[in-house]
Amino acid sequence: MRNINEIADAVRRDERITRDDALTLWHEAPLWLLGELATERKRRASGQNIYYNRNVHLEPTNICLFNCEFCSFRRREGDKDAWYMSLEDIEARAAELKGTDITEVHIVGGVHPKHDLDTYCAMIRRVKRQLPHVTVKAYTAVEIFYMIRHEGISVVEGLRRLKEAGMECIPGGGAEIFDAELRAKICPEKCSAEEWLAVHRAAHNMDIATNCTMLYGHIESIEQRIDHLDRLRKLQDEAPGFDAFIPLKYHSRGNRLSEAGECSTEEDMRTIAISRIFLDNIPHIKAYWVSYGKATTEMALAFGADDIDGTIGDTTKIYSMAGGIERPTMSVEELEAMVTAAGYNPVERDSHYNPVPRRRSAPPAPKEVEEAVVVNNDTKEHTKNKTTMSNTKIEQPKPQTKATVKAEPKPKSTPKSARGSKSAKTQGGFIERVKHFYGRFPIISHMILIALFGLLLLLTLYFGLNIGTRHGNVIKVPSLLGMNIEDARHEAHNKELNIIVRDSIFDVNLPGGTIVDQLPRTSEVRDVTVKPGRKIYVTINAYNRRMVEVPYVAKQTLRQALNQLERSGLTIKELIYEADMTSTDYVLRESVEEHEVTPTSSIKTAVGTGVTLTVSYHRDEQYTTVPRLVGLNLQQAKNSIWDSGLNVGKVVYDESVEDLIARRTTRVYKQSQSLGTSLRRGSEVTLYLTCNMELVDSLAKVADREAKNYEEQRRKALEKQRRAEREESTIVQ
Ligand code: V47
């Protein structure tokens, strides 16, 4: 079993942790360390961004067949506070939302005994009829599993029908805790863990994005929490498709688990942080503000959360009925203020985590919907369809795949009667000539016929196999680096790929909207192929340089100060070392652009600005050792240098680095002083970077050997020192 320091180092190296590691972190890691590690993981996943959206919930009924111990929402038919919305009620509710700027309707409710798959599909269609541009995120896997089993069809067929009705993504509810024993205690009637996972697996394989949740803080053990996370991580490895994980804190009012009480805020933070650290393959961790309240949600941003859900507009009762916020609603301004106060960059997203461009009024229907409608009415004129849509009189628009959108009617072959006499004559002449040739050279003619037949057979086999097995149905991922995001979207759309912006940076030298990184990456030497409809995640250069307040980081350790500055999007200009009687690596003073930063200075500066820190060193600790930098990217190398009490000297790129975009894919292949060299604190280390990964790999192997030797020498030196100390103490005794 690894100790806490080994686990922390593994996380800092961006490595996966085990279930045992997660338990060790839970029981032994101080909260500040969890914050640091989770923030590191969050930074790699989404930089400084915190996401929110403009959404509403639609809870068609609270009448539910199931009677879960933790649920305060559920009512029986006939109960005085039970509600039920007919299809007309649902459509009327959707109609009320027309003209607002919401981008998502999240539908989830009780499993009503009278609802079947058709009713569930009709609900979605009613919403889409009124709000065609809005994404419907609908039904927990528990509801989906119920309706599919009730219908007696396969999960894939059920999902296909929901998708056809307009469901675009699936929320994460109903997961609760997967452990079978505990599930039998708290929600015995719900589908099993395996069934819940099967619904999400099938959805991912059909390219339907989903979320996942965990209901924690009631009667489950920490082992059961980690087991739950492990099952989610395994599914994501096997069939990726989870966009976000949402830890749902149990609320105790009005249900049969009330005696369990509610867990502390510290436990909330530990749960969020460990989820972020453990779930290294799920891009987003959501702190659902409706459940946590505003203050705890803001705190969660320092423990790895990068999403806070949306505006809600007082449309959900699940939490208020369990003792949560009575009328949950937040304006965009409030959400953004919360994020900014925590030192992050608020980003409005759509349901697929694409940033939504800033706007003041309701958005026009996005193009894709217009195109889909065009296809639905493919016998009608394009303009006519547009008019129909703006009048909202279309009958249940069916979303179509992009492949269908692009399909055009095949040109009809010319009718025989229309063929001119000239072509008939030419044809007759050709046949005559063939007959003549056959009469003169029968053997050669037979050989030509056999060759033609063979060629025909080969072509039939090749195309037949490709159609039958779809072996050929893959797309080469284009290189989007350096392209503008709009052009890239256009290119990706033509290739039936989807672009998701997952992060932004700010580089003054590049135009706004330039793509600076992409996943999967492709290059001149390495082609990557994917199936149609797959997502390409990109990082873009932001359009505007954001201003941030410089946090006061003096009177903290250097490590804490570096973390806090990084969280604010700032960097280090210089570390100046000053002798001190008591401590080493303690920040004495801080300045930015010639101004001293004080607890009350409130200086604002652009993201990416360098801050100067004056740091202490104790007389006996004037020297520090150079860390291993080979193999790291520039940011990682800089962090490591500052962490060691050194400064970044020159940054030198070799000839393989052709432009500014290429700089972002470089790694360190050489450092001016090798690992373990003893240097005065504050000295400079020069970094040499390249795009040539073979060179990096071969030099990294040398660096690995050096690191091993260095560790060995250090261990021996320490042993020797301890032995000497022991001997000295025996002599004294
Ligand atoms: O599945 C029910 C939970 C879930 C209580 O996917 C309770 O983006 C706490 O899944 N205390 C429904 N939790 C809500 C949900 C959700 C919410 C926000 C965003 C997303 C998303 C999904 O609420 C249920 C259950 O796990 N729940 N009762 C309670 N007393």
PDB file of C-alpha atoms and ligand atoms in Angstrom, residues 57 70-73 104 106 108 137 140 170-176 190 211-215 244 246 248-253 255 286 288 291 309 318-319 322 349, ligand 1:
ATOM      1  CA  HIS A  57     -36.243  21.203 -14.778  1.00  0.00           C
ATOM      2  CA  PHE A  70     -34.224   8.558   1.125  1.00  0.00           C
ATOM      3  CA  CYS A  71     -36.899  10.132  -1.068  1.00  0.00           C
ATOM      4  CA  SER A  72     -39.015  13.057   0.187  1.00  0.00           C
ATOM      5  CA  PHE A  73     -40.443  13.786  -3.253  1.00  0.00           C
ATOM      6  CA  GLU A 104     -31.755  22.936 -21.705  1.00  0.00           C
ATOM      7  CA  HIS A 106     -34.027  18.526 -17.767  1.00  0.00           C
ATOM      8  CA  VAL A 108     -37.099  13.757 -14.518  1.00  0.00           C
ATOM      9  CA  LYS A 137     -31.898  16.015 -21.205  1.00  0.00           C
ATOM     10  CA  THR A 140     -32.806   8.771 -15.316  1.00  0.00           C
ATOM     11  CA  ILE A 170     -29.352  11.517 -20.185  1.00  0.00           C
ATOM     12  CA  PRO A 171     -29.050  12.909 -16.643  1.00  0.00           C
ATOM     13  CA  GLY A 172     -27.152  11.040 -13.961  1.00  0.00           C
ATOM     14  CA  GLY A 173     -29.901  10.329 -11.420  1.00  0.00           C
ATOM     15  CA  GLY A 174     -30.925   7.010  -9.981  1.00  0.00           C
ATOM     16  CA  ALA A 175     -27.403   5.688  -9.406  1.00  0.00           C
ATOM     17  CA  GLU A 176     -27.666   6.192  -5.606  1.00  0.00           C
ATOM     18  CA  LYS A 190     -35.161   0.337  -8.316  1.00  0.00           C
ATOM     19  CA  ASN A 211     -24.066  12.112 -16.548  1.00  0.00           C
ATOM     20  CA  CYS A 212     -23.593  10.019 -13.443  1.00  0.00           C
ATOM     21  CA  THR A 213     -24.301  10.652  -9.767  1.00  0.00           C
ATOM     22  CA  MET A 214     -23.754   9.202  -6.297  1.00  0.00           C
ATOM     23  CA  LEU A 215     -26.109   9.814  -3.405  1.00  0.00           C
ATOM     24  CA  ALA A 244     -20.017  14.885 -15.685  1.00  0.00           C
ATOM     25  CA  ILE A 246     -22.414  14.826  -9.677  1.00  0.00           C
ATOM     26  CA  LEU A 248     -25.429  14.377  -4.518  1.00  0.00           C
ATOM     27  CA  LYS A 249     -25.422  15.150  -0.808  1.00  0.00           C
ATOM     28  CA  TYR A 250     -28.224  13.379   1.046  1.00  0.00           C
ATOM     29  CA  HIS A 251     -30.873  15.728   2.538  1.00  0.00           C
ATOM     30  CA  SER A 252     -32.733  14.379   5.501  1.00  0.00           C
ATOM     31  CA  ARG A 253     -36.086  16.189   5.902  1.00  0.00           C
ATOM     32  CA  ASN A 255     -37.937  10.788   4.478  1.00  0.00           C
ATOM     33  CA  LYS A 286     -20.515  19.170 -10.857  1.00  0.00           C
ATOM     34  CA  TYR A 288     -25.025  21.031  -7.783  1.00  0.00           C
ATOM     35  CA  SER A 291     -28.232  20.742  -3.193  1.00  0.00           C
ATOM     36  CA  ASP A 309     -25.346  23.426 -12.876  1.00  0.00           C
ATOM     37  CA  ILE A 318     -36.633  17.153  -5.247  1.00  0.00           C
ATOM     38  CA  TYR A 319     -34.330  19.114  -2.939  1.00  0.00           C
ATOM     39  CA  ALA A 322     -36.008  17.200   1.395  1.00  0.00           C
ATOM     40  CA  ARG A 349     -22.022  26.163 -21.688  1.00  0.00           C
TER      41      ARG A 349
HETATM   42  O1  V47 B   1     -31.657  10.135  -8.402  1.00  0.00           O
HETATM   43  C1  V47 B   1     -33.449  12.012  -4.166  1.00  0.00           C
HETATM   44  C2  V47 B   1     -31.382  12.268  -5.571  1.00  0.00           C
HETATM   45  C3  V47 B   1     -31.549  12.483  -7.826  1.00  0.00           C
HETATM   46  C4  V47 B   1     -32.782  12.911  -2.336  1.00  0.00           C
HETATM   47  O2  V47 B   1     -27.481  14.880 -14.434  1.00  0.00           O
HETATM   48  C5  V47 B   1     -31.782  13.028  -3.287  1.00  0.00           C
HETATM   49  O3  V47 B   1     -26.995  16.993 -14.478  1.00  0.00           O
HETATM   50  C6  V47 B   1     -30.465  14.122  -1.780  1.00  0.00           C
HETATM   51  O4  V47 B   1     -30.038  13.149 -10.553  1.00  0.00           O
HETATM   52  N1  V47 B   1     -31.378  13.999  -0.801  1.00  0.00           N
HETATM   53  C7  V47 B   1     -32.224  13.277  -8.916  1.00  0.00           C
HETATM   54  N2  V47 B   1     -30.632  13.635  -3.020  1.00  0.00           N
HETATM   55  C8  V47 B   1     -31.456  14.528  -9.266  1.00  0.00           C
HETATM   56  C9  V47 B   1     -30.346  14.258 -10.246  1.00  0.00           C
HETATM   57  C10 V47 B   1     -29.617  15.383 -10.866  1.00  0.00           C
HETATM   58  C11 V47 B   1     -29.669  16.640 -10.297  1.00  0.00           C
HETATM   59  C12 V47 B   1     -28.973  17.677 -10.924  1.00  0.00           C
HETATM   60  C13 V47 B   1     -28.281  17.480 -12.100  1.00  0.00           C
HETATM   61  C14 V47 B   1     -28.268  16.213 -12.652  1.00  0.00           C
HETATM   62  C15 V47 B   1     -27.542  16.012 -13.949  1.00  0.00           C
HETATM   63  C16 V47 B   1     -28.919  15.153 -12.044  1.00  0.00           C
HETATM   64  O5  V47 B   1     -31.692  13.173  -6.592  1.00  0.00           O
HETATM   65  C17 V47 B   1     -32.066  11.130  -7.529  1.00  0.00           C
HETATM   66  C18 V47 B   1     -31.487  10.870  -6.147  1.00  0.00           C
HETATM   67  O6  V47 B   1     -30.217  10.338  -6.257  1.00  0.00           O
HETATM   68  N3  V47 B   1     -32.217  12.447  -4.398  1.00  0.00           N
HETATM   69  N4  V47 B   1     -33.805  12.293  -2.899  1.00  0.00           N
HETATM   70  C19 V47 B   1     -32.547  13.414  -1.024  1.00  0.00           C
HETATM   71  N5  V47 B   1     -33.413  13.278  -0.030  1.00  0.00           N
END
